[in-house]
Amino acid sequence: MYGLINRAVKGLVVERFGSDAWDRIRIRAGIDEEDFISMESYDDSVTYDLVAAATEELGLEASTILEAFGGYWVEYTAVEGYGELLNSVGDTLPEFLANLDQMHARVKMAFPDLKPPRFRVSDESEEGLMLHYFSHRPGLAPLVVGLVKGLADRFDRPVEVVSMRVGEGDDEHDAFRVSYLPEGSSH
Ligand code: HEM
């Protein structure tokens, strides 16, 4: 994945646990460079190794780290030059979620080797919606939970997010039931 992702992983760790913790995680993951180049493509194993090393150094589950990273990513991209793009994706949470593929298509103009996931919205109602997630990368469903919660915060729209596997055979994939909570409730 592009270095932008690994830079954000570093940003999250440094912000919450300090730069010593980051150095221990980086070294445990076998990464020599002090930093990542946003526009350079790194092997996916770099990101996976960082998450694995972080679980060991911090004593946290991978799902906890990935979910926290999802929330952080929404804030990080907003201040790292993608705020306008985020603003243009949608004015409401459901509109934004329906336009995720268009958003990554625009990101791909700046990151030509991008291999973005695909998303599809179904079962939209007053109560919520289902978000379907398709990726060739395994194990990232908790990341999407954190992303959706981060977006919900951005729109001040409290939600509950439940992760599940749906579909059969070739169509089996991760999906998320996003339920709107009453205004003012926290998740
Ligand atoms: C403007 C903000 C955003 C930018 C610049 C961006 C960019 C990227 C980049 C560079 C990657 C790594 C993929 C690669 O290098 O091949 C990625 C992956 C990903 N993005 Fe975004 N993204 C943004 C917002 C979002 C949002 C709001 C979501 C919400 C669902 C999202 C969902 C994902 C997921 C789940 C992945 C992991 C890769 C996978 O599932 O295969 N992104 N994105």
PDB file of C-alpha atoms and ligand atoms in Angstrom:
ATOM      1  CA  MET A   1       0.000   0.000   0.000  1.00  0.00           C
ATOM      2  CA  TYR A   2       1.059   3.563  -0.524  1.00  0.00           C
ATOM      3  CA  GLY A   3       3.369   5.095   2.090  1.00  0.00           C
ATOM      4  CA  LEU A   4       0.592   7.511   3.035  1.00  0.00           C
ATOM      5  CA  ILE A   5      -1.034   4.606   4.916  1.00  0.00           C
ATOM      6  CA  ASN A   6       2.160   3.623   6.759  1.00  0.00           C
ATOM      7  CA  ARG A   7       2.829   7.259   7.641  1.00  0.00           C
ATOM      8  CA  ALA A   8      -0.621   7.440   9.202  1.00  0.00           C
ATOM      9  CA  VAL A   9       0.043   4.234  11.190  1.00  0.00           C
ATOM     10  CA  LYS A  10       3.161   5.941  12.513  1.00  0.00           C
ATOM     11  CA  GLY A  11       1.163   9.105  13.275  1.00  0.00           C
ATOM     12  CA  LEU A  12      -1.418   7.170  15.270  1.00  0.00           C
ATOM     13  CA  VAL A  13       1.203   5.270  17.316  1.00  0.00           C
ATOM     14  CA  VAL A  14       3.285   8.385  18.033  1.00  0.00           C
ATOM     15  CA  GLU A  15       0.194  10.398  19.006  1.00  0.00           C
ATOM     16  CA  ARG A  16      -1.242   7.775  21.372  1.00  0.00           C
ATOM     17  CA  PHE A  17       1.862   5.921  22.652  1.00  0.00           C
ATOM     18  CA  GLY A  18       4.878   8.148  21.922  1.00  0.00           C
ATOM     19  CA  SER A  19       7.868   7.943  19.607  1.00  0.00           C
ATOM     20  CA  ASP A  20       9.728   5.320  21.690  1.00  0.00           C
ATOM     21  CA  ALA A  21       6.814   2.935  21.207  1.00  0.00           C
ATOM     22  CA  TRP A  22       6.919   3.668  17.476  1.00  0.00           C
ATOM     23  CA  ASP A  23      10.655   2.880  17.299  1.00  0.00           C
ATOM     24  CA  ARG A  24      10.119  -0.439  19.081  1.00  0.00           C
ATOM     25  CA  ILE A  25       7.247  -1.350  16.725  1.00  0.00           C
ATOM     26  CA  ARG A  26       9.183  -0.327  13.618  1.00  0.00           C
ATOM     27  CA  ILE A  27      12.263  -2.302  14.635  1.00  0.00           C
ATOM     28  CA  ARG A  28      10.165  -5.342  15.614  1.00  0.00           C
ATOM     29  CA  ALA A  29       8.532  -5.172  12.169  1.00  0.00           C
ATOM     30  CA  GLY A  30      12.035  -5.191  10.611  1.00  0.00           C
ATOM     31  CA  ILE A  31      11.717  -1.740   9.045  1.00  0.00           C
ATOM     32  CA  ASP A  32      14.998   0.180   8.831  1.00  0.00           C
ATOM     33  CA  GLU A  33      13.782   3.471   7.408  1.00  0.00           C
ATOM     34  CA  GLU A  34      12.763   6.129   9.920  1.00  0.00           C
ATOM     35  CA  ASP A  35       9.960   7.329   7.661  1.00  0.00           C
ATOM     36  CA  PHE A  36       7.790   6.462   4.662  1.00  0.00           C
ATOM     37  CA  ILE A  37       7.288   8.347   1.419  1.00  0.00           C
ATOM     38  CA  SER A  38       3.567   9.068   0.938  1.00  0.00           C
ATOM     39  CA  MET A  39       3.567   8.697  -2.848  1.00  0.00           C
ATOM     40  CA  GLU A  40       5.683   5.537  -2.942  1.00  0.00           C
ATOM     41  CA  SER A  41       4.073   2.104  -3.157  1.00  0.00           C
ATOM     42  CA  TYR A  42       5.202  -0.339  -0.446  1.00  0.00           C
ATOM     43  CA  ASP A  43       4.525  -4.043  -0.288  1.00  0.00           C
ATOM     44  CA  ASP A  44       1.327  -4.771   1.695  1.00  0.00           C
ATOM     45  CA  SER A  45       3.476  -6.880   4.051  1.00  0.00           C
ATOM     46  CA  VAL A  46       5.008  -3.668   5.463  1.00  0.00           C
ATOM     47  CA  THR A  47       1.599  -2.547   6.754  1.00  0.00           C
ATOM     48  CA  TYR A  48       0.607  -6.020   7.979  1.00  0.00           C
ATOM     49  CA  ASP A  49       3.986  -6.430   9.749  1.00  0.00           C
ATOM     50  CA  LEU A  50       3.539  -3.051  11.447  1.00  0.00           C
ATOM     51  CA  VAL A  51       0.100  -4.030  12.741  1.00  0.00           C
ATOM     52  CA  ALA A  52       1.422  -7.421  13.957  1.00  0.00           C
ATOM     53  CA  ALA A  53       4.373  -5.750  15.727  1.00  0.00           C
ATOM     54  CA  ALA A  54       2.015  -3.190  17.279  1.00  0.00           C
ATOM     55  CA  THR A  55      -0.196  -5.961  18.731  1.00  0.00           C
ATOM     56  CA  GLU A  56       2.876  -7.460  20.401  1.00  0.00           C
ATOM     57  CA  GLU A  57       4.425  -4.203  21.650  1.00  0.00           C
ATOM     58  CA  LEU A  58       1.161  -2.664  22.846  1.00  0.00           C
ATOM     59  CA  GLY A  59      -0.612  -5.840  23.991  1.00  0.00           C
ATOM     60  CA  LEU A  60      -3.690  -4.971  21.916  1.00  0.00           C
ATOM     61  CA  GLU A  61      -5.764  -7.088  19.527  1.00  0.00           C
ATOM     62  CA  ALA A  62      -5.195  -6.473  15.811  1.00  0.00           C
ATOM     63  CA  SER A  63      -8.905  -5.648  15.490  1.00  0.00           C
ATOM     64  CA  THR A  64      -8.580  -2.935  18.171  1.00  0.00           C
ATOM     65  CA  ILE A  65      -5.625  -1.369  16.372  1.00  0.00           C
ATOM     66  CA  LEU A  66      -7.285  -1.546  12.940  1.00  0.00           C
ATOM     67  CA  GLU A  67     -10.519  -0.014  14.228  1.00  0.00           C
ATOM     68  CA  ALA A  68      -8.619   2.815  15.945  1.00  0.00           C
ATOM     69  CA  PHE A  69      -6.673   3.347  12.721  1.00  0.00           C
ATOM     70  CA  GLY A  70      -9.920   3.691  10.754  1.00  0.00           C
ATOM     71  CA  GLY A  71     -11.035   6.554  12.983  1.00  0.00           C
ATOM     72  CA  TYR A  72      -7.616   8.159  12.815  1.00  0.00           C
ATOM     73  CA  TRP A  73      -7.505   7.864   9.003  1.00  0.00           C
ATOM     74  CA  VAL A  74     -10.631   9.988   8.564  1.00  0.00           C
ATOM     75  CA  GLU A  75      -9.061  12.782  10.646  1.00  0.00           C
ATOM     76  CA  TYR A  76      -5.592  12.304   9.147  1.00  0.00           C
ATOM     77  CA  THR A  77      -6.637  12.560   5.495  1.00  0.00           C
ATOM     78  CA  ALA A  78      -8.758  15.625   6.319  1.00  0.00           C
ATOM     79  CA  VAL A  79      -5.666  17.516   7.521  1.00  0.00           C
ATOM     80  CA  GLU A  80      -3.097  15.957   5.150  1.00  0.00           C
ATOM     81  CA  GLY A  81      -4.419  17.571   1.988  1.00  0.00           C
ATOM     82  CA  TYR A  82      -7.546  15.537   1.248  1.00  0.00           C
ATOM     83  CA  GLY A  83     -10.061  17.690   3.132  1.00  0.00           C
ATOM     84  CA  GLU A  84     -11.592  19.133  -0.020  1.00  0.00           C
ATOM     85  CA  LEU A  85     -11.902  15.705  -1.574  1.00  0.00           C
ATOM     86  CA  LEU A  86     -13.613  14.417   1.586  1.00  0.00           C
ATOM     87  CA  ASN A  87     -15.966  17.417   1.530  1.00  0.00           C
ATOM     88  CA  SER A  88     -16.969  16.653  -2.052  1.00  0.00           C
ATOM     89  CA  VAL A  89     -17.872  12.976  -1.509  1.00  0.00           C
ATOM     90  CA  GLY A  90     -21.214  13.587   0.144  1.00  0.00           C
ATOM     91  CA  ASP A  91     -23.185  15.857   2.453  1.00  0.00           C
ATOM     92  CA  THR A  92     -24.607  13.054   4.575  1.00  0.00           C
ATOM     93  CA  LEU A  93     -23.252   9.745   5.891  1.00  0.00           C
ATOM     94  CA  PRO A  94     -25.357   7.562   3.541  1.00  0.00           C
ATOM     95  CA  GLU A  95     -24.466   9.728   0.529  1.00  0.00           C
ATOM     96  CA  PHE A  96     -20.774   9.517   1.435  1.00  0.00           C
ATOM     97  CA  LEU A  97     -20.882   5.727   1.845  1.00  0.00           C
ATOM     98  CA  ALA A  98     -22.644   5.346  -1.516  1.00  0.00           C
ATOM     99  CA  ASN A  99     -19.847   7.331  -3.204  1.00  0.00           C
ATOM    100  CA  LEU A 100     -16.799   5.560  -1.740  1.00  0.00           C
ATOM    101  CA  ASP A 101     -15.780   3.962  -5.049  1.00  0.00           C
ATOM    102  CA  GLN A 102     -15.934   7.322  -6.850  1.00  0.00           C
ATOM    103  CA  MET A 103     -13.844   8.799  -4.045  1.00  0.00           C
ATOM    104  CA  HIS A 104     -11.092   6.187  -4.433  1.00  0.00           C
ATOM    105  CA  ALA A 105     -11.308   6.616  -8.232  1.00  0.00           C
ATOM    106  CA  ARG A 106     -10.385  10.262  -7.677  1.00  0.00           C
ATOM    107  CA  VAL A 107      -7.636   9.271  -5.231  1.00  0.00           C
ATOM    108  CA  LYS A 108      -6.269   6.968  -7.974  1.00  0.00           C
ATOM    109  CA  MET A 109      -5.581   9.981 -10.193  1.00  0.00           C
ATOM    110  CA  ALA A 110      -2.880  11.010  -7.699  1.00  0.00           C
ATOM    111  CA  PHE A 111      -1.911   7.427  -6.729  1.00  0.00           C
ATOM    112  CA  PRO A 112      -1.874   5.503 -10.049  1.00  0.00           C
ATOM    113  CA  ASP A 113      -0.946   2.129  -8.515  1.00  0.00           C
ATOM    114  CA  LEU A 114      -3.810   2.325  -6.018  1.00  0.00           C
ATOM    115  CA  LYS A 115      -5.628  -0.964  -5.497  1.00  0.00           C
ATOM    116  CA  PRO A 116      -8.679   0.327  -3.685  1.00  0.00           C
ATOM    117  CA  PRO A 117     -11.392  -1.804  -2.124  1.00  0.00           C
ATOM    118  CA  ARG A 118     -14.925  -1.692  -3.566  1.00  0.00           C
ATOM    119  CA  PHE A 119     -18.053  -0.895  -1.605  1.00  0.00           C
ATOM    120  CA  ARG A 120     -21.794  -1.241  -2.228  1.00  0.00           C
ATOM    121  CA  VAL A 121     -24.715   0.077  -0.199  1.00  0.00           C
ATOM    122  CA  SER A 122     -27.941  -1.934   0.151  1.00  0.00           C
ATOM    123  CA  ASP A 123     -31.038  -2.006   2.377  1.00  0.00           C
ATOM    124  CA  GLU A 124     -31.072   1.749   2.859  1.00  0.00           C
ATOM    125  CA  SER A 125     -33.863   3.000   5.120  1.00  0.00           C
ATOM    126  CA  GLU A 126     -34.612   5.592   7.795  1.00  0.00           C
ATOM    127  CA  GLU A 127     -32.983   3.251  10.319  1.00  0.00           C
ATOM    128  CA  GLY A 128     -29.705   2.627   8.553  1.00  0.00           C
ATOM    129  CA  LEU A 129     -28.096   0.660   5.731  1.00  0.00           C
ATOM    130  CA  MET A 130     -25.850  -2.258   4.834  1.00  0.00           C
ATOM    131  CA  LEU A 131     -22.362  -1.491   3.550  1.00  0.00           C
ATOM    132  CA  HIS A 132     -20.774  -4.317   1.530  1.00  0.00           C
ATOM    133  CA  TYR A 133     -16.975  -4.433   1.308  1.00  0.00           C
ATOM    134  CA  PHE A 134     -14.875  -6.224  -1.335  1.00  0.00           C
ATOM    135  CA  SER A 135     -11.091  -6.346  -1.144  1.00  0.00           C
ATOM    136  CA  HIS A 136      -8.345  -8.715  -2.200  1.00  0.00           C
ATOM    137  CA  ARG A 137      -6.642  -7.948   1.138  1.00  0.00           C
ATOM    138  CA  PRO A 138      -7.587 -10.242   4.026  1.00  0.00           C
ATOM    139  CA  GLY A 139      -8.468  -9.313   7.596  1.00  0.00           C
ATOM    140  CA  LEU A 140      -9.285  -5.627   7.231  1.00  0.00           C
ATOM    141  CA  ALA A 141     -12.990  -5.667   8.225  1.00  0.00           C
ATOM    142  CA  PRO A 142     -12.239  -4.021  11.627  1.00  0.00           C
ATOM    143  CA  LEU A 143     -10.563  -1.194   9.718  1.00  0.00           C
ATOM    144  CA  VAL A 144     -13.828  -0.544   7.884  1.00  0.00           C
ATOM    145  CA  VAL A 145     -15.731  -0.508  11.207  1.00  0.00           C
ATOM    146  CA  GLY A 146     -13.402   2.248  12.422  1.00  0.00           C
ATOM    147  CA  LEU A 147     -13.672   4.133   9.132  1.00  0.00           C
ATOM    148  CA  VAL A 148     -17.471   4.103   9.213  1.00  0.00           C
ATOM    149  CA  LYS A 149     -17.493   5.251  12.867  1.00  0.00           C
ATOM    150  CA  GLY A 150     -14.969   7.987  11.994  1.00  0.00           C
ATOM    151  CA  LEU A 151     -17.179   9.159   9.130  1.00  0.00           C
ATOM    152  CA  ALA A 152     -20.237   9.029  11.404  1.00  0.00           C
ATOM    153  CA  ASP A 153     -18.405  11.332  13.837  1.00  0.00           C
ATOM    154  CA  ARG A 154     -17.540  13.623  10.951  1.00  0.00           C
ATOM    155  CA  PHE A 155     -21.241  13.907  10.112  1.00  0.00           C
ATOM    156  CA  ASP A 156     -22.307  14.022  13.769  1.00  0.00           C
ATOM    157  CA  ARG A 157     -24.513  11.009  13.077  1.00  0.00           C
ATOM    158  CA  PRO A 158     -24.199   8.463  15.925  1.00  0.00           C
ATOM    159  CA  VAL A 159     -24.243   4.888  14.622  1.00  0.00           C
ATOM    160  CA  GLU A 160     -23.855   1.312  15.701  1.00  0.00           C
ATOM    161  CA  VAL A 161     -21.779  -0.818  13.314  1.00  0.00           C
ATOM    162  CA  VAL A 162     -22.046  -4.614  13.270  1.00  0.00           C
ATOM    163  CA  SER A 163     -19.587  -6.581  11.138  1.00  0.00           C
ATOM    164  CA  MET A 164     -20.715  -9.820   9.448  1.00  0.00           C
ATOM    165  CA  ARG A 165     -19.944 -12.200   6.591  1.00  0.00           C
ATOM    166  CA  VAL A 166     -22.686 -12.418   3.971  1.00  0.00           C
ATOM    167  CA  GLY A 167     -23.237 -14.100   0.602  1.00  0.00           C
ATOM    168  CA  GLU A 168     -22.250 -17.560  -0.507  1.00  0.00           C
ATOM    169  CA  GLY A 169     -19.481 -19.119  -2.564  1.00  0.00           C
ATOM    170  CA  ASP A 170     -17.691 -16.622  -4.774  1.00  0.00           C
ATOM    171  CA  ASP A 171     -19.925 -13.833  -3.492  1.00  0.00           C
ATOM    172  CA  GLU A 172     -19.030 -14.306   0.202  1.00  0.00           C
ATOM    173  CA  HIS A 173     -17.786 -11.003   1.605  1.00  0.00           C
ATOM    174  CA  ASP A 174     -17.718  -8.700   4.631  1.00  0.00           C
ATOM    175  CA  ALA A 175     -20.690  -6.437   5.246  1.00  0.00           C
ATOM    176  CA  PHE A 176     -21.574  -3.944   7.948  1.00  0.00           C
ATOM    177  CA  ARG A 177     -24.997  -3.163   9.334  1.00  0.00           C
ATOM    178  CA  VAL A 178     -24.926   0.560  10.047  1.00  0.00           C
ATOM    179  CA  SER A 179     -27.801   1.564  12.370  1.00  0.00           C
ATOM    180  CA  TYR A 180     -28.520   5.189  13.200  1.00  0.00           C
ATOM    181  CA  LEU A 181     -28.747   5.900  16.912  1.00  0.00           C
ATOM    182  CA  PRO A 182     -30.832   8.681  18.452  1.00  0.00           C
ATOM    183  CA  GLU A 183     -29.151  12.118  18.272  1.00  0.00           C
ATOM    184  CA  GLY A 184     -26.876  12.779  21.201  1.00  0.00           C
ATOM    185  CA  SER A 185     -26.042   9.137  21.957  1.00  0.00           C
ATOM    186  CA  SER A 186     -22.414   8.061  21.886  1.00  0.00           C
ATOM    187  CA  HIS A 187     -20.976   4.811  20.535  1.00  0.00           C
TER     188      HIS A 187
HETATM  189  C1  HEM B   1      -9.603  11.222   0.882  1.00  0.00           C
HETATM  190  C2  HEM B   1      -9.407  10.287   1.754  1.00  0.00           C
HETATM  191  C3  HEM B   1      -8.802   8.945   1.391  1.00  0.00           C
HETATM  192  C4  HEM B   1      -7.640   8.679   0.735  1.00  0.00           C
HETATM  193  C5  HEM B   1      -6.602   9.693   0.217  1.00  0.00           C
HETATM  194  C6  HEM B   1      -7.544   7.227   0.635  1.00  0.00           C
HETATM  195  C7  HEM B   1      -6.480   6.539   0.085  1.00  0.00           C
HETATM  196  C8  HEM B   1      -6.233   5.206   0.243  1.00  0.00           C
HETATM  197  C9  HEM B   1      -4.971   4.561  -0.024  1.00  0.00           C
HETATM  198  C10 HEM B   1      -3.711   5.249  -0.556  1.00  0.00           C
HETATM  199  C11 HEM B   1      -5.124   3.242   0.287  1.00  0.00           C
HETATM  200  C12 HEM B   1      -4.082   2.128   0.167  1.00  0.00           C
HETATM  201  C13 HEM B   1      -4.400   1.223  -1.000  1.00  0.00           C
HETATM  202  C14 HEM B   1      -3.249   1.057  -1.957  1.00  0.00           C
HETATM  203  O1  HEM B   1      -2.202   1.743  -1.813  1.00  0.00           O
HETATM  204  O2  HEM B   1      -3.373   0.225  -2.897  1.00  0.00           O
HETATM  205  C15 HEM B   1      -6.478   3.070   0.777  1.00  0.00           C
HETATM  206  C16 HEM B   1      -6.996   1.877   1.231  1.00  0.00           C
HETATM  207  C17 HEM B   1      -8.229   1.743   1.818  1.00  0.00           C
HETATM  208  N1  HEM B   1      -9.232   2.688   1.869  1.00  0.00           N
HETATM  209 FE1  HEM B   1      -9.021   4.637   1.364  1.00  0.00          FE
HETATM  210  N2  HEM B   1      -8.642   6.642   1.207  1.00  0.00           N
HETATM  211  C18 HEM B   1      -9.427   7.660   1.699  1.00  0.00           C
HETATM  212  C19 HEM B   1     -10.612   7.530   2.378  1.00  0.00           C
HETATM  213  C20 HEM B   1     -11.217   6.333   2.682  1.00  0.00           C
HETATM  214  C21 HEM B   1     -12.475   6.233   3.376  1.00  0.00           C
HETATM  215  C22 HEM B   1     -13.313   7.412   3.907  1.00  0.00           C
HETATM  216  C23 HEM B   1     -12.757   4.914   3.474  1.00  0.00           C
HETATM  217  C24 HEM B   1     -14.026   4.430   4.135  1.00  0.00           C
HETATM  218  C25 HEM B   1     -14.578   3.268   3.991  1.00  0.00           C
HETATM  219  C26 HEM B   1     -11.650   4.168   2.868  1.00  0.00           C
HETATM  220  C27 HEM B   1     -11.497   2.786   2.812  1.00  0.00           C
HETATM  221  C28 HEM B   1     -10.300   2.142   2.531  1.00  0.00           C
HETATM  222  C29 HEM B   1      -9.982   0.764   2.921  1.00  0.00           C
HETATM  223  C30 HEM B   1     -10.888  -0.208   3.669  1.00  0.00           C
HETATM  224  C31 HEM B   1      -8.673   0.521   2.470  1.00  0.00           C
HETATM  225  C32 HEM B   1      -7.824  -0.739   2.717  1.00  0.00           C
HETATM  226  C33 HEM B   1      -7.441  -1.478   1.506  1.00  0.00           C
HETATM  227  C34 HEM B   1      -8.354  -2.625   1.141  1.00  0.00           C
HETATM  228  O3  HEM B   1      -9.422  -2.809   1.773  1.00  0.00           O
HETATM  229  O4  HEM B   1      -8.013  -3.356   0.192  1.00  0.00           O
HETATM  230  N3  HEM B   1     -10.749   5.077   2.382  1.00  0.00           N
HETATM  231  N4  HEM B   1      -7.141   4.273   0.713  1.00  0.00           N
END
